[in-house]
mmCIF file of C-alpha atoms in Angstrom:
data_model
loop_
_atom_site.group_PDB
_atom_site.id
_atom_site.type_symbol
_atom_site.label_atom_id
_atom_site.label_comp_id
_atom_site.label_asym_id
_atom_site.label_seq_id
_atom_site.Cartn_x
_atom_site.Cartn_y
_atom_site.Cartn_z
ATOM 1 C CA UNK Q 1 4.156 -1.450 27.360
ATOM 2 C CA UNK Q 2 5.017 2.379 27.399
ATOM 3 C CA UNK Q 3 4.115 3.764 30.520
ATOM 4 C CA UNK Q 4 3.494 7.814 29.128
ATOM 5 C CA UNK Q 5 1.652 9.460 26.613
ATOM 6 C CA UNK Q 6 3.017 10.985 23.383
ATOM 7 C CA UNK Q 7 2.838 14.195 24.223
ATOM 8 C CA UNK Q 8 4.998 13.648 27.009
ATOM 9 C CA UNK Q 9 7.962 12.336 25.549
ATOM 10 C CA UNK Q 10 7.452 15.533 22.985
ATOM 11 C CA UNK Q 11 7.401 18.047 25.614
ATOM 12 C CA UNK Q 12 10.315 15.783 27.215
ATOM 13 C CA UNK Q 13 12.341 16.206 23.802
ATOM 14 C CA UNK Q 14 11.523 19.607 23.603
ATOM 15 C CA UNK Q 15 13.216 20.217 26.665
ATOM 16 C CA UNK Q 16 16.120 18.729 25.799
ATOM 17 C CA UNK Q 17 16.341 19.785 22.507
ATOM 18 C CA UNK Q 18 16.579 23.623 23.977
ATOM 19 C CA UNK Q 19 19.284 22.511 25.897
ATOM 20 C CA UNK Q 20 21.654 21.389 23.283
ATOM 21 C CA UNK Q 21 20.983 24.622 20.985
ATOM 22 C CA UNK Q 22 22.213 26.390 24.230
ATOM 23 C CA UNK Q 23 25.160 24.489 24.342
ATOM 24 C CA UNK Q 24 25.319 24.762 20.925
ATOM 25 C CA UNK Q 25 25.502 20.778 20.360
ATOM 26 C CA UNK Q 26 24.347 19.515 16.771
ATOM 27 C CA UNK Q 27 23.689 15.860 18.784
ATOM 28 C CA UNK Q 28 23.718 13.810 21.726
ATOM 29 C CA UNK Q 29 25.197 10.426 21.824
ATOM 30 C CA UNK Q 30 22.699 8.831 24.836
ATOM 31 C CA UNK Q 31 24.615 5.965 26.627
ATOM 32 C CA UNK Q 32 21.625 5.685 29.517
ATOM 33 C CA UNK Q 33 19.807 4.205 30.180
ATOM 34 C CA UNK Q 34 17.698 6.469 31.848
ATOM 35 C CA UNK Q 35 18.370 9.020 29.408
ATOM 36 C CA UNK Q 36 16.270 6.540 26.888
ATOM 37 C CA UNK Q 37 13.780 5.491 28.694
ATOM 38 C CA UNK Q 38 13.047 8.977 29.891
ATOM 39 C CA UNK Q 39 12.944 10.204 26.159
ATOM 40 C CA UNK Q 40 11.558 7.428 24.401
ATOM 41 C CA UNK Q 41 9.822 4.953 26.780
ATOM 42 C CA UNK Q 42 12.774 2.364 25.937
ATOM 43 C CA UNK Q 43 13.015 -0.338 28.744
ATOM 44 C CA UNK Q 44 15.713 -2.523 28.772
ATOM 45 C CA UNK Q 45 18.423 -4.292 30.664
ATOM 46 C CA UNK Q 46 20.832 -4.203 27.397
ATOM 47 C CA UNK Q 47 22.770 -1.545 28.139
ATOM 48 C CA UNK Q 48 25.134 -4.290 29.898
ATOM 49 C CA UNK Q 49 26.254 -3.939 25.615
ATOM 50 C CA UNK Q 50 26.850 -1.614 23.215
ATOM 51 C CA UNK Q 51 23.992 0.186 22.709
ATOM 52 C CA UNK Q 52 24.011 4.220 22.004
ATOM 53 C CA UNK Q 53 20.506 6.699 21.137
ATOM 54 C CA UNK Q 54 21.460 9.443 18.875
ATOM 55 C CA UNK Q 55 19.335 12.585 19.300
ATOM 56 C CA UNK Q 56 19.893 15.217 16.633
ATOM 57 C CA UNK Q 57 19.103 18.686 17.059
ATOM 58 C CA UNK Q 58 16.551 18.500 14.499
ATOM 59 C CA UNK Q 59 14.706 15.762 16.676
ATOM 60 C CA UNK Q 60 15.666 12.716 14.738
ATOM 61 C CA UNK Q 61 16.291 9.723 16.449
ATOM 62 C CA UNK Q 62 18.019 6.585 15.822
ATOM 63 C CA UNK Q 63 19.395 3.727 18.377
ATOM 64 C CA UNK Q 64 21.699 1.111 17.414
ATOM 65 C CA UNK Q 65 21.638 -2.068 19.754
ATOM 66 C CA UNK Q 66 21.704 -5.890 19.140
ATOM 67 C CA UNK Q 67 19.567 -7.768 17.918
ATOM 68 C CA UNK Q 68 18.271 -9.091 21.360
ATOM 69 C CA UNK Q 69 16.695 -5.546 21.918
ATOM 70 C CA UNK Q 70 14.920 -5.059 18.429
ATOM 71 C CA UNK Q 71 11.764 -6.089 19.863
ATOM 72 C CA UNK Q 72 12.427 -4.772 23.059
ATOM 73 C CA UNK Q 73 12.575 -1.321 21.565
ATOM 74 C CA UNK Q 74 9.619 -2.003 19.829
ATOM 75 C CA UNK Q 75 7.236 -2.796 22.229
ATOM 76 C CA UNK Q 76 8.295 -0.491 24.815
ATOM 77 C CA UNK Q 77 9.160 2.934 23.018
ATOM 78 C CA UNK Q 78 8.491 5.510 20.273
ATOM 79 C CA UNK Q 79 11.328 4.784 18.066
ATOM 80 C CA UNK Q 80 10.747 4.052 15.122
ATOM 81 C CA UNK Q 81 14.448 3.982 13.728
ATOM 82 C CA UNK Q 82 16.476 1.155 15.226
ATOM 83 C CA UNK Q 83 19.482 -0.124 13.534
ATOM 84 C CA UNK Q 84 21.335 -3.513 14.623
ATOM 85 C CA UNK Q 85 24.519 -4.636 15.111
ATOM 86 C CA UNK Q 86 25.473 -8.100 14.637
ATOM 87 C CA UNK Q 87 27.079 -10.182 17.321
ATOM 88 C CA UNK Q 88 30.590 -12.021 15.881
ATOM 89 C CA UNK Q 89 33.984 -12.268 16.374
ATOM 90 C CA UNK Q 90 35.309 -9.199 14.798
ATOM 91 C CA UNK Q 91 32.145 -7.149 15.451
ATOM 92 C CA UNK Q 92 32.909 -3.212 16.607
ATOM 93 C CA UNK Q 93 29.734 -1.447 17.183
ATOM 94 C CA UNK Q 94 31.551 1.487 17.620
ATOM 95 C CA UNK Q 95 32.464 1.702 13.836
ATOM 96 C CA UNK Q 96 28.603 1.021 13.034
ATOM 97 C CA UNK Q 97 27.949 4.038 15.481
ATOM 98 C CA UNK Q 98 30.602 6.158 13.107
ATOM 99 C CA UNK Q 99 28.648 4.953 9.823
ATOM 100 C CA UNK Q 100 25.191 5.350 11.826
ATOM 101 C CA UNK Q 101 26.353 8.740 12.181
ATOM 102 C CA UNK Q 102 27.741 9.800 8.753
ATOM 103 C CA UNK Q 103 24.459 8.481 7.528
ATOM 104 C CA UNK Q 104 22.742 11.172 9.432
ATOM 105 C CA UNK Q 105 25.107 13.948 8.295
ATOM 106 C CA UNK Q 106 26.954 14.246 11.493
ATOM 107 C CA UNK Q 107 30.740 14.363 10.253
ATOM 108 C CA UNK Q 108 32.571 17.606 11.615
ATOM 109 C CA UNK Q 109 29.538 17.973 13.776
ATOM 110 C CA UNK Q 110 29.667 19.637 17.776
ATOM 111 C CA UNK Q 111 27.944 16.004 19.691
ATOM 112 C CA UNK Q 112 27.442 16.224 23.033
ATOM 113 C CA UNK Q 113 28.801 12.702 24.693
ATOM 114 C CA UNK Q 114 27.225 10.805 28.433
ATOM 115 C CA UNK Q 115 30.335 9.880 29.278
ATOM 116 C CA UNK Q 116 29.300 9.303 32.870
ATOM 117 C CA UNK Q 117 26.748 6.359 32.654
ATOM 118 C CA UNK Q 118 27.579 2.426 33.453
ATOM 119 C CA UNK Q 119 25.348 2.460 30.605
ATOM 120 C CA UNK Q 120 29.114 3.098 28.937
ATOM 121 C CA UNK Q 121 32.033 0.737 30.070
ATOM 122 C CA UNK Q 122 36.163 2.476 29.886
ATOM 123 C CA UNK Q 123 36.257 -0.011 27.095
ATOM 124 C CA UNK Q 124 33.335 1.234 25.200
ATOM 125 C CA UNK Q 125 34.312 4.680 25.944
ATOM 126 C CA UNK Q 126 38.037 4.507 24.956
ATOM 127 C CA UNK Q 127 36.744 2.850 21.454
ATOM 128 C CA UNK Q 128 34.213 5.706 21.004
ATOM 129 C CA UNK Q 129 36.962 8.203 21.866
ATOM 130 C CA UNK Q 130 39.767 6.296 19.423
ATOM 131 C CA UNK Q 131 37.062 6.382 16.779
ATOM 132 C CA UNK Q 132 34.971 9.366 16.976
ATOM 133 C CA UNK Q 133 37.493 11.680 17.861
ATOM 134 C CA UNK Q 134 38.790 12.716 14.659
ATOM 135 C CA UNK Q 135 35.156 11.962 13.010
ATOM 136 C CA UNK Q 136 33.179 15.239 15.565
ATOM 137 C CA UNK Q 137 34.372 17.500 18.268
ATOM 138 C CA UNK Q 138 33.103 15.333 21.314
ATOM 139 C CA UNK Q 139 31.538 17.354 24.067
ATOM 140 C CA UNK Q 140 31.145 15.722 27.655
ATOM 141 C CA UNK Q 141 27.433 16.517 28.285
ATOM 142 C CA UNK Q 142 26.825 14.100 31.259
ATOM 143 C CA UNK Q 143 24.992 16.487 33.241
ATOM 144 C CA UNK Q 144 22.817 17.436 30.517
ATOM 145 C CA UNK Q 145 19.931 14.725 30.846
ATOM 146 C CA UNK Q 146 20.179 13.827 34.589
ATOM 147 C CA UNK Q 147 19.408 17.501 35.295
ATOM 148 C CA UNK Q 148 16.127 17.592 33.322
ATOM 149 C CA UNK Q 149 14.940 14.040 34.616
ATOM 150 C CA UNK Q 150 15.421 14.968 38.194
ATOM 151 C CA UNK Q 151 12.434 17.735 37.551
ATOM 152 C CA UNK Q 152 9.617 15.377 37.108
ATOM 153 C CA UNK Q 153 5.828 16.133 35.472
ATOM 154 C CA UNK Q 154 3.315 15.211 36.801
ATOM 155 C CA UNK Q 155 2.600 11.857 35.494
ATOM 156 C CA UNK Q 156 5.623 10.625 36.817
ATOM 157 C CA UNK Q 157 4.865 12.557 40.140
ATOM 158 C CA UNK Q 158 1.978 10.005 39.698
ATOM 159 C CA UNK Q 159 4.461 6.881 39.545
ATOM 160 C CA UNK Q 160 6.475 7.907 42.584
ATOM 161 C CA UNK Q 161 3.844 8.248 44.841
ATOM 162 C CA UNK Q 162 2.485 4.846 43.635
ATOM 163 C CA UNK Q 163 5.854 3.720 44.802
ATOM 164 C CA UNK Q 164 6.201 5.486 47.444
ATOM 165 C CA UNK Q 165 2.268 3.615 49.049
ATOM 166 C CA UNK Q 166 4.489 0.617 48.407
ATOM 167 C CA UNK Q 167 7.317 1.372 50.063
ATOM 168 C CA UNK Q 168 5.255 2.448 52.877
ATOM 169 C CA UNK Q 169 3.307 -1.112 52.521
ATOM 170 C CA UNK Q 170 6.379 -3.723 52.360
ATOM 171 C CA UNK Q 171 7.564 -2.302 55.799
ATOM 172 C CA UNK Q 172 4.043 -3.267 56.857
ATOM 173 C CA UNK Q 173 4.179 -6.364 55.540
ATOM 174 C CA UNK Q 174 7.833 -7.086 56.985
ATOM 175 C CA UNK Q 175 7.139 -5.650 60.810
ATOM 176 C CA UNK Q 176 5.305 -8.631 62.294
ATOM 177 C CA UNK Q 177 7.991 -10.714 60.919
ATOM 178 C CA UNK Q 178 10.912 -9.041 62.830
ATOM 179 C CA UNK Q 179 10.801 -10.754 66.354
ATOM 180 C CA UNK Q 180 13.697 -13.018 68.163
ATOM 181 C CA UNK Q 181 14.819 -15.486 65.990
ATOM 182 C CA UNK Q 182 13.672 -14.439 62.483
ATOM 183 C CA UNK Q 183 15.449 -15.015 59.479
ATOM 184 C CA UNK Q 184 16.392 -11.929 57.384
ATOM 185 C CA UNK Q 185 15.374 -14.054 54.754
ATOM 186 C CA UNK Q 186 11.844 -13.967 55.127
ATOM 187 C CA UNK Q 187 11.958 -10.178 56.036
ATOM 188 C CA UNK Q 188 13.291 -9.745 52.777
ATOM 189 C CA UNK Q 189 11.835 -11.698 50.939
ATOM 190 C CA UNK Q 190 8.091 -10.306 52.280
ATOM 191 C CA UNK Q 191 9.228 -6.543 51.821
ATOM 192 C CA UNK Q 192 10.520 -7.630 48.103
ATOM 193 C CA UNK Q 193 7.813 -9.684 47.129
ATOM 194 C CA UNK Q 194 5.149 -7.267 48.445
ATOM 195 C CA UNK Q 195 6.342 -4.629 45.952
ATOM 196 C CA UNK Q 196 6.422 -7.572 42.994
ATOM 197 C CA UNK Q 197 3.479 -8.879 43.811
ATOM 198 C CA UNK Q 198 1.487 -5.278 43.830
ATOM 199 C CA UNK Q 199 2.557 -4.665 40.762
ATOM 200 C CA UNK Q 200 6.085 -2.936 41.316
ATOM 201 C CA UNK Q 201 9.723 -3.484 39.300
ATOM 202 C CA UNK Q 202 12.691 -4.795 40.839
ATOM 203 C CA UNK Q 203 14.239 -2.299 42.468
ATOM 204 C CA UNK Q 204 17.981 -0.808 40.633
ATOM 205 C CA UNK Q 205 20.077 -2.542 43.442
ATOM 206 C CA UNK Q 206 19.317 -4.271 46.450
ATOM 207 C CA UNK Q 207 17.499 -3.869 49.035
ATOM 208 C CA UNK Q 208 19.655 -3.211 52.566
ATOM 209 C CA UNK Q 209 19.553 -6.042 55.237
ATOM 210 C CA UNK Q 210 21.612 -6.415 58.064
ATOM 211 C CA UNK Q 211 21.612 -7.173 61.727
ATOM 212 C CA UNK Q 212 23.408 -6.940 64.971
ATOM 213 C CA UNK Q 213 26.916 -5.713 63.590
ATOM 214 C CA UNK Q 214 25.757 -6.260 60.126
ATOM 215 C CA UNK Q 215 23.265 -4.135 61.006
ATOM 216 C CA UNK Q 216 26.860 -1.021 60.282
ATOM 217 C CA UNK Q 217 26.910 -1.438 56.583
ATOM 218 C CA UNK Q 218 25.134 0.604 54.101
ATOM 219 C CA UNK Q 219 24.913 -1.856 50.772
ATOM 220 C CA UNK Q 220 23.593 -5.433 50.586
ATOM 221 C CA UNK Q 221 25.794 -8.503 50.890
ATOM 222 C CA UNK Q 222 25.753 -11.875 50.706
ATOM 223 C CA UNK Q 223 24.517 -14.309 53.718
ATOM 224 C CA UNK Q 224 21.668 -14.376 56.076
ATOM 225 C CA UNK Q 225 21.404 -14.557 59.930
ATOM 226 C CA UNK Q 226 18.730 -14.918 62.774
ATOM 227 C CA UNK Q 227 17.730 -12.060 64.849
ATOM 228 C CA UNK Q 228 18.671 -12.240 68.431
ATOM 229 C CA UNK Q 229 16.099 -11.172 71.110
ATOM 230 C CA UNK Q 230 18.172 -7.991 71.863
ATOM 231 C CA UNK Q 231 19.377 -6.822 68.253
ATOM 232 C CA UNK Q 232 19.142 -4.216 66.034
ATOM 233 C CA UNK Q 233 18.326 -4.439 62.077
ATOM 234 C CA UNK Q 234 18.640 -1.976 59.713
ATOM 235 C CA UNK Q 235 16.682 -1.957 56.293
ATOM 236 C CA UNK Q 236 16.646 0.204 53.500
ATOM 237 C CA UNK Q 237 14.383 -0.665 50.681
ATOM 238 C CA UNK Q 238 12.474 1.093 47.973
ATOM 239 C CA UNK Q 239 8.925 0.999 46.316
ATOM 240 C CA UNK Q 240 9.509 0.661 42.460
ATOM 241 C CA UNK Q 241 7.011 1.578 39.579
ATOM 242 C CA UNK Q 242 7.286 1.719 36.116
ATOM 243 C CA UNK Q 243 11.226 2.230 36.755
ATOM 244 C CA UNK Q 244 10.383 5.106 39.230
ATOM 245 C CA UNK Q 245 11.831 4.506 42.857
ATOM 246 C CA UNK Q 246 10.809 6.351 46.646
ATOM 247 C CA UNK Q 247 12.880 4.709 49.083
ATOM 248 C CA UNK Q 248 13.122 4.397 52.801
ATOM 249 C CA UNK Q 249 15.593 3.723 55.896
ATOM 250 C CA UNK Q 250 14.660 2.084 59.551
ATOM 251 C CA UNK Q 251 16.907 0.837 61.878
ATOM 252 C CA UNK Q 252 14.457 -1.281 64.237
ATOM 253 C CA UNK Q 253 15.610 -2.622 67.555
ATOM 254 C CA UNK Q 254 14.400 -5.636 69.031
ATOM 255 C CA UNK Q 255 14.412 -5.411 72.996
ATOM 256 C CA UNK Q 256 15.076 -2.599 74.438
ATOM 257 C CA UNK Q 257 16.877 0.226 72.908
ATOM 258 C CA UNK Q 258 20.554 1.100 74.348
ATOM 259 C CA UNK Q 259 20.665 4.903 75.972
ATOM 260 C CA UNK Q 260 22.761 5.222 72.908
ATOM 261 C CA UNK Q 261 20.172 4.049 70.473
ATOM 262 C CA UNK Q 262 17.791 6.579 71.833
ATOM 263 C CA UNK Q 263 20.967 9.329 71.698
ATOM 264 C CA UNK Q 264 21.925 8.145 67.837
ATOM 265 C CA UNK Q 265 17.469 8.348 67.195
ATOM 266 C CA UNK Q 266 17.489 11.848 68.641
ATOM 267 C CA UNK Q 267 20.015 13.234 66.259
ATOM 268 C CA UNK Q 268 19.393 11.958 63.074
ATOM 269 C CA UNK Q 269 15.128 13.263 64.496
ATOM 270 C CA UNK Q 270 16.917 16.218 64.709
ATOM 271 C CA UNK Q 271 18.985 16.210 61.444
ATOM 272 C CA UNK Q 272 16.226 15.321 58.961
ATOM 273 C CA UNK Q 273 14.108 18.322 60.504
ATOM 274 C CA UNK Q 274 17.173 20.508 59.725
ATOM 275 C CA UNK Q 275 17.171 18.581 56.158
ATOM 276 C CA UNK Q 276 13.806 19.566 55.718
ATOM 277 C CA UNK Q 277 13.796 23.170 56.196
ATOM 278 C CA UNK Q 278 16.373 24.072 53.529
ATOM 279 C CA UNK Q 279 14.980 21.011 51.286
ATOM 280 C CA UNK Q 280 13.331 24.161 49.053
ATOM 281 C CA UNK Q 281 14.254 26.210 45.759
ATOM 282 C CA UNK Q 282 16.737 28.490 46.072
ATOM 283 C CA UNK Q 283 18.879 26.631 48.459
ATOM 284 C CA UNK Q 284 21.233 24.017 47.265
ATOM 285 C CA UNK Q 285 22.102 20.468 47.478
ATOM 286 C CA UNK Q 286 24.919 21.318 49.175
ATOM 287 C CA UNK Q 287 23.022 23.752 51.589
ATOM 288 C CA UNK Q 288 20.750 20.179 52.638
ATOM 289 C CA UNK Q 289 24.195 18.578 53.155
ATOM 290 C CA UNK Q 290 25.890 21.192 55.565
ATOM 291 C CA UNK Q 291 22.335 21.571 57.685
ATOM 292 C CA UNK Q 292 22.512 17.555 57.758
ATOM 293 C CA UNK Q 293 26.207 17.956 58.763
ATOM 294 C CA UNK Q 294 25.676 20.805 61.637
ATOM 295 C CA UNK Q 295 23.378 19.047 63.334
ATOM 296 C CA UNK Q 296 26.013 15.932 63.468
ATOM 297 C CA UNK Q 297 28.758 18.336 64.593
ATOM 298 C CA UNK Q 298 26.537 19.578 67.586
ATOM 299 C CA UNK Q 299 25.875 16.265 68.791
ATOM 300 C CA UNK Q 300 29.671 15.120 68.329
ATOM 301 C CA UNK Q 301 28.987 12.226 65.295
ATOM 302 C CA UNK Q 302 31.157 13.861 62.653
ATOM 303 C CA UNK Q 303 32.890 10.527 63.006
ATOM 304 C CA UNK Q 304 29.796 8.477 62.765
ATOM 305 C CA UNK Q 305 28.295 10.225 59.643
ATOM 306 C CA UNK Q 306 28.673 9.750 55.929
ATOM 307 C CA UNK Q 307 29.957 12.022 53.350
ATOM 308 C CA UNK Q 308 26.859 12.160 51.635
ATOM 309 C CA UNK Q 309 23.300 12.624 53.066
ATOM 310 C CA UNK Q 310 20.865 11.284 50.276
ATOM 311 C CA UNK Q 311 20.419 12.290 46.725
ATOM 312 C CA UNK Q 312 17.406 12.335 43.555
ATOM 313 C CA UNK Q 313 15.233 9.345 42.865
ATOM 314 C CA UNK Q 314 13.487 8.500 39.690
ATOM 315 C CA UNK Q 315 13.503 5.825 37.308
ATOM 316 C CA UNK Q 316 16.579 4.107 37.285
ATOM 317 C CA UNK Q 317 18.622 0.703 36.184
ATOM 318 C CA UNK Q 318 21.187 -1.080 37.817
ATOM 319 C CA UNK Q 319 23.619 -1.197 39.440
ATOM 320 C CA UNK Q 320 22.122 1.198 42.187
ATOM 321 C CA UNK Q 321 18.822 3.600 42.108
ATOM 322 C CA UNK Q 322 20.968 6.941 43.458
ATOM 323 C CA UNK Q 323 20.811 9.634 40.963
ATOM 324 C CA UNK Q 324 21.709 12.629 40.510
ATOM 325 C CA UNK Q 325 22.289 15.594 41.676
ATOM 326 C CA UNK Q 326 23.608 14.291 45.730
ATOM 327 C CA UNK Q 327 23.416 15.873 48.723
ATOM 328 C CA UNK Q 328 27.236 16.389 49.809
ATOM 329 C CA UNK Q 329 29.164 19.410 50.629
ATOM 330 C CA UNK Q 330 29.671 21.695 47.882
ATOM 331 C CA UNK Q 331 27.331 20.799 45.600
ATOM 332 C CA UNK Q 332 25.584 23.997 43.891
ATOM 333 C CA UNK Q 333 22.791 22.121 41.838
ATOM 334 C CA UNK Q 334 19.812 24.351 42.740
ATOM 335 C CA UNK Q 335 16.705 22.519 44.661
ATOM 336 C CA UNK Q 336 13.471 23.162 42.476
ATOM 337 C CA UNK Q 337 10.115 22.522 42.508
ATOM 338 C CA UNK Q 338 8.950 18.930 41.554
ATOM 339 C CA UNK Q 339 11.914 17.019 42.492
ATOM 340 C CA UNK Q 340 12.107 13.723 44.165
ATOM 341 C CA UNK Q 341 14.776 13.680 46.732
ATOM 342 C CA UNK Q 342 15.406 10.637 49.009
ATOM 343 C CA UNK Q 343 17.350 12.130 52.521
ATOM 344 C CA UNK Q 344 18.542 9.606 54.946
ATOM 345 C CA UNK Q 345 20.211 10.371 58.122
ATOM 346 C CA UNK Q 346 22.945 7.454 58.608
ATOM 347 C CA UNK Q 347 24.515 7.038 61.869
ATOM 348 C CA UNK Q 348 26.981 4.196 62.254
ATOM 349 C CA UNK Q 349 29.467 4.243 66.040
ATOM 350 C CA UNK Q 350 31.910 1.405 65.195
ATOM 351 C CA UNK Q 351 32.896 2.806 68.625
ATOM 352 C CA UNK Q 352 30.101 1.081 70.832
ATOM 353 C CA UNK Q 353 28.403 -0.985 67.888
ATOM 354 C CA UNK Q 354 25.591 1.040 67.407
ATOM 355 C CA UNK Q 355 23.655 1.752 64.043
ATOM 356 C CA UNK Q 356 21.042 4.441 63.546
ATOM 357 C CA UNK Q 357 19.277 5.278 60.246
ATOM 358 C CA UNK Q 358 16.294 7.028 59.301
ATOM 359 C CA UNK Q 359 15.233 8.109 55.872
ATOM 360 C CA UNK Q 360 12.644 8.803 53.554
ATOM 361 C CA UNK Q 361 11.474 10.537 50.047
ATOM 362 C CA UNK Q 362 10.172 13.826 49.325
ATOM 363 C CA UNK Q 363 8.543 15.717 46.703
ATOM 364 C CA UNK Q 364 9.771 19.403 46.914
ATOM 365 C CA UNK Q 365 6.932 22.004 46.467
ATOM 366 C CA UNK Q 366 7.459 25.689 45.846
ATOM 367 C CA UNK Q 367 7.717 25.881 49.849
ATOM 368 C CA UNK Q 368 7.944 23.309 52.071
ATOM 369 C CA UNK Q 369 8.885 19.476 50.847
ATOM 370 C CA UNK Q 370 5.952 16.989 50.728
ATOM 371 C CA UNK Q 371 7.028 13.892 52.680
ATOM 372 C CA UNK Q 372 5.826 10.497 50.424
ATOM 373 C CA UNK Q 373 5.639 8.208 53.313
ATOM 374 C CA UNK Q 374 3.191 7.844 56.073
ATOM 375 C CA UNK Q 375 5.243 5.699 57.865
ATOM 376 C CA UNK Q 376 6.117 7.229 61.683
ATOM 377 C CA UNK Q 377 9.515 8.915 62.407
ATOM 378 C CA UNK Q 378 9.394 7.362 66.034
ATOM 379 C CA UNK Q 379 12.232 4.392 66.881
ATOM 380 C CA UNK Q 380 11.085 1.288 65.949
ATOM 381 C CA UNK Q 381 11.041 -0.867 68.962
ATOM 382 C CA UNK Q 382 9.950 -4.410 68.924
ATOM 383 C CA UNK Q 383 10.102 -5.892 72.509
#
């Protein structure tokens, strides 16, 4: 299935076909995953291989992948160029990438390289610098893609929010089932099959589960536990379509909320609000982060807080749905219309034991950012 029309992967190639002529790059070696769905449709776990999409800057395309993929390519994207290599013991796909290349007249030539992808291991990447080196002048151009998938059109606009009505509907699903003595099994499992069973994708990493001191850590582990009748639970989860992802964070208490529950609530209130007013073109990603950050400084959590306060969402592959550009200090990426940014407000006192989150996606406008949830920015209390 290929989720956009033809036109839109032109206009998409178009784009970043200007790009390279204004870095003056002959080719792109595409190690993404993201990169190739976003430019071709191309939907496929496989990049745990070798598997590269050359782009030339006369629009030809060719990938080379294994022979597992061949129909996977087929059926989900626009190529029509897609060269195998074969699995066995002495097999180097890098060397077929070299020959793949000479065979499109690329020797000598100025290629543009992701080098920052898990979509290329060090392994992969030290053979493709050994053996490409001397073959083109090799150009890091990591940023290049990332930048033009975080502006989105509007059919993929389209895909976010239908993820975002989700996201919005698998906390729904999940609230009854938070009371004393649940098991964060079934919470999960009715927030993560709510998405599946509407139609959604897995998501690109887990979702977040975790309760009473559990309830501290900000990735997904291993191991399950019953809610207590005075705990707290934090959950961050994402609505997924066609690849694209709008998550959300909720800490929920069960009981009554400590005075510094409601103190922890307040600030990050208070923080996403401050988020939200610079969330706007002209500012930067780094101007969301230091409003995120003052707002923790007033209220004495510098310790508390993360380095980071969110970051772009779109369609993405394992291991984890962040993308790029972040929100952290110093970053000069400039906000612009039609993003999707994801902001959470993390607050976690290994002092007292307390965990506070609250977080959720926008789509940034020309002024103000659109929130994509409907959900309520109150504290979730379940007594």
């Amino acid at each position: 299935m290929i989720h956009f029309e033809r036109d839109e992967f032109d206009e998409r190639r178009a784009r970043l076909l200007d790009e390279m002529a204004n870095r003056k790059l002959d080719a792109m070696l595409l190690f993404s995953q993201e990169s190739m769905y976003w430019l071709t449709g191309y939907d496929s776990f496989g990049f745990c291989f070798f598997q590269c999409l050359v782009l030339k800057s006369d629009g030809e395309m060719q990938l080379l992948t294994r022979s597992a993929d061949l129909r996977q390519a087929r059926h989900t994207s626009i190529l029509e160029a897609i060269v195998i290599w074969r699995d066995r013991g002495n097999a180097d796909p890098v060397i077929e990438l070299r020959n793949l290349l000479g065979d499109m007249g690329l020797l000598g030539a100025r290629i543009g390289v992701e080098w920052l992808t898990h979509g290329l291991t060090g392994q992969a990447g030290l053979g493709v610098n050994e053996r490409l080196g001397s073959f083109a002048a090799l150009k890091d151009a990591s940023d290049l893609v990332p930048m033009l998938r975080a502006v989105k059109s509007e059919a993929e606009i389209a895909y976010v929010r239908e993820a975002a009505l989700l996201a919005d509907e698998a906390f729904e699903e999940a609230l009854p089932l938070i009371v004393p003595g649940a098991d964060e099994a079934e919470i999960l499992a009715a927030m993560q099959g709510h998405v599946l069973k509407r139609g959604g994708d897995y998501p690109a990493n887990p979702f977040i589960v975790g309760s009473g001191r559990d309830a501290l850590l900000c990735r997904y582990k291993s191991g399950r536990r019953r809610l207590d009748a005075s705990d707290q639970l934090t959950l961050e989860w994402a609505g997924v379509k066609a690849q694209y992802h709008a998550a959300l964070m909720r800490t929920v208490i069960l009981g009554e909320p400590t005075d510094r529950h409601l103190e922890l609530h307040a600030a990050a209130r208070e923080a996403l609000s401050a988020v939200e007013a610079v969330m706007r073109p002209e500012h930067s990603f780094g101007d969301v982060f230091d409003a995120h950050a003052a707002v923790m400084e007033e209220h004495e959590l510098v310790r508390h807080r993360l380095s980071a306060c969110g970051y772009s969402l779109g369609a993405r592959y394992a291991p984890s749905w962040m993308d790029m550009p972040m929100f952290h200090v110093g970053n000069q990426a400039v906000i612009q219309p039609n993003m999707t940014l994801f902001a959470h407000m993390i607050i976690m006192d290994s002092d007292t034991g307390t965990a506070m989150t609250l977080g959720r996606t926008y789509l940034t406008t020309e002024t103000e950012p659109e929130p994509l949830s409907r959900l309520s920015l109150d504290l979730t209390v379940v007594r």
